[in-house]
XYZ file of C-alpha atoms in Angstrom:
400
model
C 14.916 -0.299 -26.054
C 16.227 2.832 -24.207
C 12.543 3.798 -23.459
C 11.919 0.197 -22.236
C 14.917 0.317 -19.864
C 13.861 3.798 -18.515
C 10.405 2.401 -17.828
C 11.841 -0.778 -16.373
C 14.123 1.170 -14.114
C 11.141 3.300 -12.941
C 9.074 0.281 -12.091
C 11.824 -1.425 -10.137
C 12.415 1.656 -8.175
C 8.689 1.989 -7.671
C 8.635 -1.561 -6.303
C 11.585 -1.148 -4.081
C 10.061 2.067 -2.647
C 6.799 0.148 -1.922
C 8.147 -3.203 -0.900
C 6.851 -4.843 2.239
C 8.864 -7.393 3.975
C 6.510 -10.240 5.203
C 7.255 -12.642 7.934
C 9.653 -14.157 7.414
C 10.496 -13.768 3.717
C 9.622 -11.055 1.051
C 6.181 -10.365 0.095
C 5.350 -7.423 -2.507
C 2.802 -4.651 -1.352
C 1.881 -4.916 -4.956
C 0.927 -8.644 -4.861
C 0.431 -8.820 -8.632
C 3.721 -7.106 -9.475
C 6.633 -9.224 -8.799
C 9.767 -8.125 -10.800
C 11.855 -10.923 -9.285
C 15.201 -8.993 -9.867
C 14.627 -7.066 -6.781
C 13.228 -9.798 -4.709
C 16.520 -10.298 -2.786
C 17.338 -6.522 -2.091
C 15.390 -5.758 1.033
C 15.232 -8.680 3.379
C 13.883 -8.191 6.859
C 16.990 -9.897 8.299
C 20.573 -8.790 8.136
C 22.622 -11.275 6.002
C 25.545 -10.666 8.053
C 23.848 -12.254 11.123
C 22.603 -15.228 9.009
C 25.259 -17.531 10.324
C 24.424 -21.163 11.436
C 22.959 -21.206 15.073
C 22.956 -23.638 17.765
C 19.909 -25.199 19.195
C 17.570 -22.591 20.718
C 14.438 -23.330 22.838
C 11.368 -21.586 21.332
C 8.309 -22.239 23.295
C 7.900 -25.867 23.814
C 9.890 -26.844 20.690
C 13.677 -26.787 19.966
C 14.807 -24.979 17.038
C 17.990 -26.004 15.196
C 19.758 -24.599 12.225
C 18.688 -25.639 8.684
C 20.540 -28.495 7.036
C 21.870 -26.546 3.929
C 22.500 -29.821 2.102
C 18.794 -30.616 2.021
C 17.180 -29.298 -1.233
C 13.853 -27.825 -1.690
C 11.316 -30.323 -2.760
C 8.202 -30.125 -4.744
C 5.513 -30.222 -2.240
C 3.532 -33.402 -1.617
C 1.907 -32.328 1.571
C -1.859 -32.307 0.849
C -2.652 -29.942 3.530
C -0.027 -27.577 2.549
C -0.862 -27.633 -0.889
C -4.629 -27.150 -0.131
C -3.778 -24.208 2.122
C -1.745 -22.385 -0.601
C -4.368 -23.338 -3.383
C -7.334 -22.090 -1.233
C -5.170 -18.857 -0.459
C -4.326 -17.969 -4.097
C -8.026 -18.913 -5.230
C -9.040 -16.351 -2.371
C -6.635 -13.803 -3.920
C -8.107 -14.293 -7.429
C -11.750 -13.991 -6.301
C -11.156 -11.171 -3.856
C -12.663 -13.349 -1.040
C -11.380 -11.360 2.051
C -13.012 -13.416 4.601
C -11.327 -16.562 3.165
C -7.914 -14.760 3.085
C -8.383 -13.758 6.737
C -9.230 -17.420 7.765
C -6.044 -18.691 6.195
C -3.806 -16.426 7.945
C -2.814 -15.761 11.824
C -3.212 -12.087 11.048
C -3.373 -9.538 8.119
C -3.275 -5.852 7.751
C -6.420 -4.251 6.971
C -4.965 -2.177 4.145
C -3.203 -5.151 2.688
C -6.340 -7.109 2.693
C -8.186 -4.146 0.999
C -5.455 -4.267 -1.529
C -5.800 -7.897 -2.334
C -9.592 -7.437 -2.740
C -9.179 -4.540 -5.229
C -6.419 -6.364 -7.221
C -8.789 -9.228 -7.669
C -11.010 -6.863 -9.875
C -8.196 -6.753 -12.399
C -6.193 -9.965 -12.230
C -6.112 -13.697 -10.979
C -3.463 -16.140 -10.094
C -2.313 -19.557 -11.387
C 0.045 -21.548 -9.239
C 2.782 -23.081 -11.286
C 4.944 -24.786 -8.714
C 5.053 -25.247 -4.730
C 8.522 -26.003 -3.147
C 8.893 -26.696 0.567
C 11.568 -27.052 3.214
C 11.003 -28.309 6.838
C 10.692 -25.132 9.114
C 12.445 -24.527 12.326
C 9.779 -26.112 14.646
C 7.772 -29.329 14.398
C 4.542 -28.601 12.239
C 6.287 -25.545 10.471
C 7.389 -25.174 6.946
C 9.113 -22.697 4.678
C 7.180 -22.743 1.253
C 7.939 -21.057 -1.978
C 5.174 -20.473 -4.634
C 6.012 -19.847 -8.229
C 3.011 -18.656 -9.920
C 1.666 -16.509 -12.864
C -0.422 -13.430 -12.754
C -3.132 -13.180 -15.498
C -4.573 -9.725 -15.996
C -8.096 -9.380 -17.192
C -7.226 -6.641 -19.806
C -4.214 -8.761 -21.113
C -5.280 -12.516 -20.674
C -2.479 -13.738 -22.863
C 0.290 -12.434 -20.591
C 1.325 -14.779 -17.867
C 3.419 -12.620 -15.623
C 5.829 -14.769 -13.354
C 5.914 -14.164 -9.685
C 7.445 -15.604 -6.783
C 6.565 -15.439 -2.894
C 7.752 -17.181 0.261
C 5.717 -18.017 3.144
C 6.112 -19.329 6.624
C 3.382 -21.909 7.578
C 2.561 -23.248 10.966
C 0.083 -26.055 12.091
C -2.601 -25.186 14.462
C -3.760 -27.500 17.385
C -6.482 -28.951 15.339
C -4.158 -30.013 12.678
C -5.028 -27.344 10.220
C -2.405 -25.266 8.511
C -2.186 -21.364 8.445
C 0.110 -18.660 6.955
C 2.147 -16.684 9.346
C 2.229 -12.960 8.869
C 2.627 -11.972 12.474
C 5.515 -11.826 14.608
C 8.072 -14.507 14.792
C 11.163 -15.070 17.074
C 14.483 -13.730 16.005
C 15.694 -17.590 16.170
C 12.794 -18.470 13.781
C 13.674 -15.639 11.446
C 17.397 -16.451 11.397
C 16.464 -19.973 10.325
C 14.389 -18.901 7.381
C 17.059 -16.331 6.404
C 19.521 -19.225 6.128
C 17.009 -21.307 4.072
C 16.558 -18.108 1.662
C 20.291 -18.214 1.006
C 20.247 -21.840 -0.187
C 21.514 -22.400 -3.869
C 18.312 -23.721 -4.973
C 16.112 -20.902 -3.702
C 18.439 -18.499 -5.415
C 18.085 -20.662 -8.566
C 14.413 -20.408 -8.268
C 14.636 -16.573 -7.906
C 16.879 -16.480 -11.033
C 14.528 -18.698 -13.004
C 11.512 -16.049 -12.078
C 13.930 -13.263 -13.106
C 14.726 -14.683 -16.455
C 11.189 -15.343 -17.279
C 9.879 -11.848 -16.052
C 12.500 -10.239 -18.373
C 11.367 -12.288 -21.378
C 7.865 -11.277 -20.540
C 8.632 -7.601 -20.371
C 10.673 -7.758 -23.688
C 7.691 -9.478 -25.491
C 5.154 -7.094 -23.955
C 6.664 -3.797 -23.567
C 3.228 -2.011 -22.680
C 2.943 -4.220 -19.406
C 5.218 -2.138 -17.182
C 3.312 1.016 -17.813
C 0.223 -0.907 -17.111
C 1.416 -2.037 -13.764
C 2.014 1.415 -12.722
C -1.349 2.630 -13.754
C -2.922 -0.345 -11.912
C -1.207 0.206 -8.632
C -2.367 3.895 -8.921
C -5.952 2.782 -9.231
C -5.840 0.156 -6.739
C -4.076 2.506 -4.059
C -6.724 5.081 -4.722
C -9.547 2.622 -4.152
C -7.840 1.315 -0.966
C -7.361 4.828 0.631
C -11.141 5.588 -0.085
C -12.158 2.249 1.511
C -9.895 3.216 4.654
C -11.440 6.557 4.791
C -14.986 5.277 4.663
C -14.223 2.712 7.279
C -12.634 5.296 9.774
C -15.644 7.574 9.124
C -18.036 4.739 10.064
C -16.432 3.880 13.445
C -17.659 5.489 16.440
C -15.613 8.483 17.476
C -16.122 8.255 21.451
C -13.856 5.179 21.897
C -11.365 6.834 24.293
C -10.234 4.243 26.684
C -6.865 4.984 28.420
C -3.730 3.322 27.396
C -0.741 2.311 29.435
C 1.940 4.891 29.925
C 4.488 2.629 28.414
C 2.737 2.517 24.990
C 1.305 -0.986 25.571
C -2.335 -1.925 25.822
C -3.394 0.514 23.271
C -7.175 0.634 22.442
C -8.078 1.787 18.895
C -9.259 5.417 18.608
C -10.511 6.050 15.156
C -10.218 9.297 13.285
C -12.903 11.358 11.790
C -12.746 12.690 8.129
C -10.548 15.741 7.656
C -9.619 18.091 4.985
C -7.094 16.284 2.909
C -3.847 17.888 1.584
C -1.057 16.327 -0.645
C 2.607 16.751 -1.104
C 4.251 16.456 -4.315
C 6.856 13.676 -4.305
C 8.660 15.465 -7.245
C 8.373 18.165 -9.707
C 5.235 17.544 -11.663
C 2.884 19.329 -14.170
C -0.476 20.611 -13.193
C -3.064 20.123 -15.859
C -6.560 21.721 -16.481
C -8.329 18.432 -16.728
C -7.454 14.661 -15.976
C -5.464 14.030 -19.129
C -1.860 14.229 -19.960
C -2.996 15.872 -23.168
C -4.881 18.674 -21.419
C -3.690 22.269 -20.937
C -0.701 22.618 -18.784
C -1.301 25.186 -15.937
C 2.144 25.159 -14.219
C 4.290 22.987 -12.111
C 4.562 22.222 -8.344
C 7.989 21.474 -6.888
C 8.721 18.552 -4.763
C 7.412 19.034 -1.143
C 4.854 21.613 -2.097
C 1.546 21.123 -0.321
C -1.874 21.275 -2.150
C -5.597 21.084 -0.913
C -7.034 18.009 -2.321
C -10.584 18.213 -3.737
C -10.913 14.509 -4.956
C -8.913 11.548 -5.666
C -10.300 10.053 -8.828
C -10.304 6.377 -9.941
C -8.587 7.156 -13.158
C -5.297 7.713 -11.325
C -5.542 11.593 -11.156
C -6.102 13.845 -8.135
C -8.286 17.161 -8.276
C -6.375 19.815 -6.262
C -6.516 23.658 -5.683
C -3.717 25.205 -7.648
C -3.439 29.109 -7.550
C -6.991 29.497 -6.503
C -8.491 27.196 -9.129
C -9.348 23.258 -9.462
C -6.586 21.552 -11.406
C -5.289 18.114 -11.790
C -2.133 16.153 -11.008
C -1.262 12.403 -11.549
C -2.027 10.664 -8.289
C 1.360 8.793 -8.339
C 3.295 11.818 -7.859
C 1.430 12.960 -4.840
C 1.516 11.686 -1.064
C -1.874 12.352 0.548
C -1.750 14.026 4.029
C -4.288 15.554 6.476
C -4.294 18.824 8.067
C -4.216 19.166 11.708
C -6.228 22.370 11.741
C -9.293 22.032 14.034
C -8.411 18.364 15.088
C -8.825 17.944 18.833
C -5.875 16.295 20.674
C -6.826 13.346 23.053
C -3.467 13.141 24.784
C 0.396 13.612 24.562
C 3.082 11.330 23.488
C 6.732 11.332 24.155
C 9.438 9.564 21.921
C 11.196 6.933 23.568
C 13.917 6.725 20.865
C 14.816 8.508 17.776
C 11.897 7.391 15.173
C 10.602 8.339 11.663
C 7.413 10.340 11.288
C 5.413 9.068 8.473
C 2.682 10.072 6.020
C 0.731 6.864 6.754
C 0.406 4.065 9.323
C 2.728 1.916 7.428
C 6.584 1.364 7.429
C 6.180 1.453 3.424
C 4.780 5.236 3.522
C 6.808 8.348 3.016
C 9.018 9.665 5.684
C 7.919 13.212 6.546
C 10.533 13.925 9.270
C 11.836 12.352 12.501
C 11.525 12.659 16.247
C 14.341 12.643 18.593
C 14.305 10.748 21.810
C 12.347 12.975 24.374
C 10.279 14.976 21.763
C 6.654 15.438 22.699
C 3.600 15.935 20.479
C -0.123 16.158 20.692
C -1.990 12.874 20.106
C -5.068 12.737 17.780
C -5.529 8.952 17.642
C -4.128 5.645 18.443
C -4.938 2.592 16.123
C -3.501 -0.566 14.963
C -0.133 0.023 16.723
C 0.381 3.603 15.260
C 0.009 6.856 16.919
C -1.477 9.781 15.039
C 0.202 13.152 16.072
C 0.035 16.830 15.094
C 3.365 17.250 13.305
C 4.124 20.773 11.669
C 0.441 21.451 10.847
C -0.504 18.001 9.429
C -1.432 14.625 10.823
C 1.430 12.239 10.715
C 2.083 8.701 12.170
C 4.678 7.312 14.506
C 4.865 3.615 15.363
C 3.416 3.058 18.950
C 6.533 0.932 19.977
C 8.542 4.105 20.117
C 6.002 6.147 21.990
C 5.065 6.742 25.691
C 1.488 7.844 25.395
C -0.831 9.585 28.006
C -4.451 10.087 27.195
C -6.196 13.087 28.741
């Protein structure tokens, strides 16, 4: 039981670290892995600001505070049910085109992750609950589903996810992943606090714990699965960047808006250790131990393997480290700068173009760095000899 508790805590910490907040309620980066006990820990909104609001005009509609006395209902809306059924069927089959068609927008890496997950699992919707949204034609929907793993088909792992759904001009519905107004977000935050929503979360929590207790191997499998999927996604992104033309160097506005994509070419990869970790002679935990690297130590990467291991250069020879203990980075050596950026405010510097990635450091307002690329709302800079990422929202960029 002690070992199980330690493993459970490890996975909970892992999920919290990699958790991504969707609009307007929580979605897990690891879509298949929803340990519901952490679902209410990292909301996009600040609960202290989630007080009833007065009527607010949003576009052509009027938004009002939700009626907290109106309970969630099992969805009887055929269009809404069809949307969510189609979405989860697409997640199960890895149909990226279908997933894209059902959302207003979706991050490229997130789409790749869904497609890779589909190789190992599928979904079954158990229940769909809805509440009227803040504007006409909008809904707050909650899906309670089971994940079935190909390797363990007898295990039904419960999951919960919330969606903000809108209606297009042609009457079709779509899932909102993009920006929403503060007023809309506050509305949905209040719905999230309703007793029946919390009851649904608790229900998932109880069932997930029961599954873990009955199938103690499943948590370790989830960690291994995420490592495999993360590696595959990283390779796909690298291949995609390498296939894009490298001469797309249109200027960007000085205030950081109107940014055109400027893709990166492949560079030598490095990795830093996320913690102290053993170095092995081969890609097996049973192989000879060559030594240990400390947290933050930088290593040259030779190859990222699909089995969850990374081949590195350690003390002049090839060696292996578990991928889950490494954070990939790119050397800035030999990479040409295309411009300069100035930090408009204090901002984190990250290892990847994602707010879920590791923080490598921070810029202070006024700091200037060379730009290597600008892509998908992120600025790639030369930072202490490596390539790192800063949100374009906090940058004043000038292209040479």
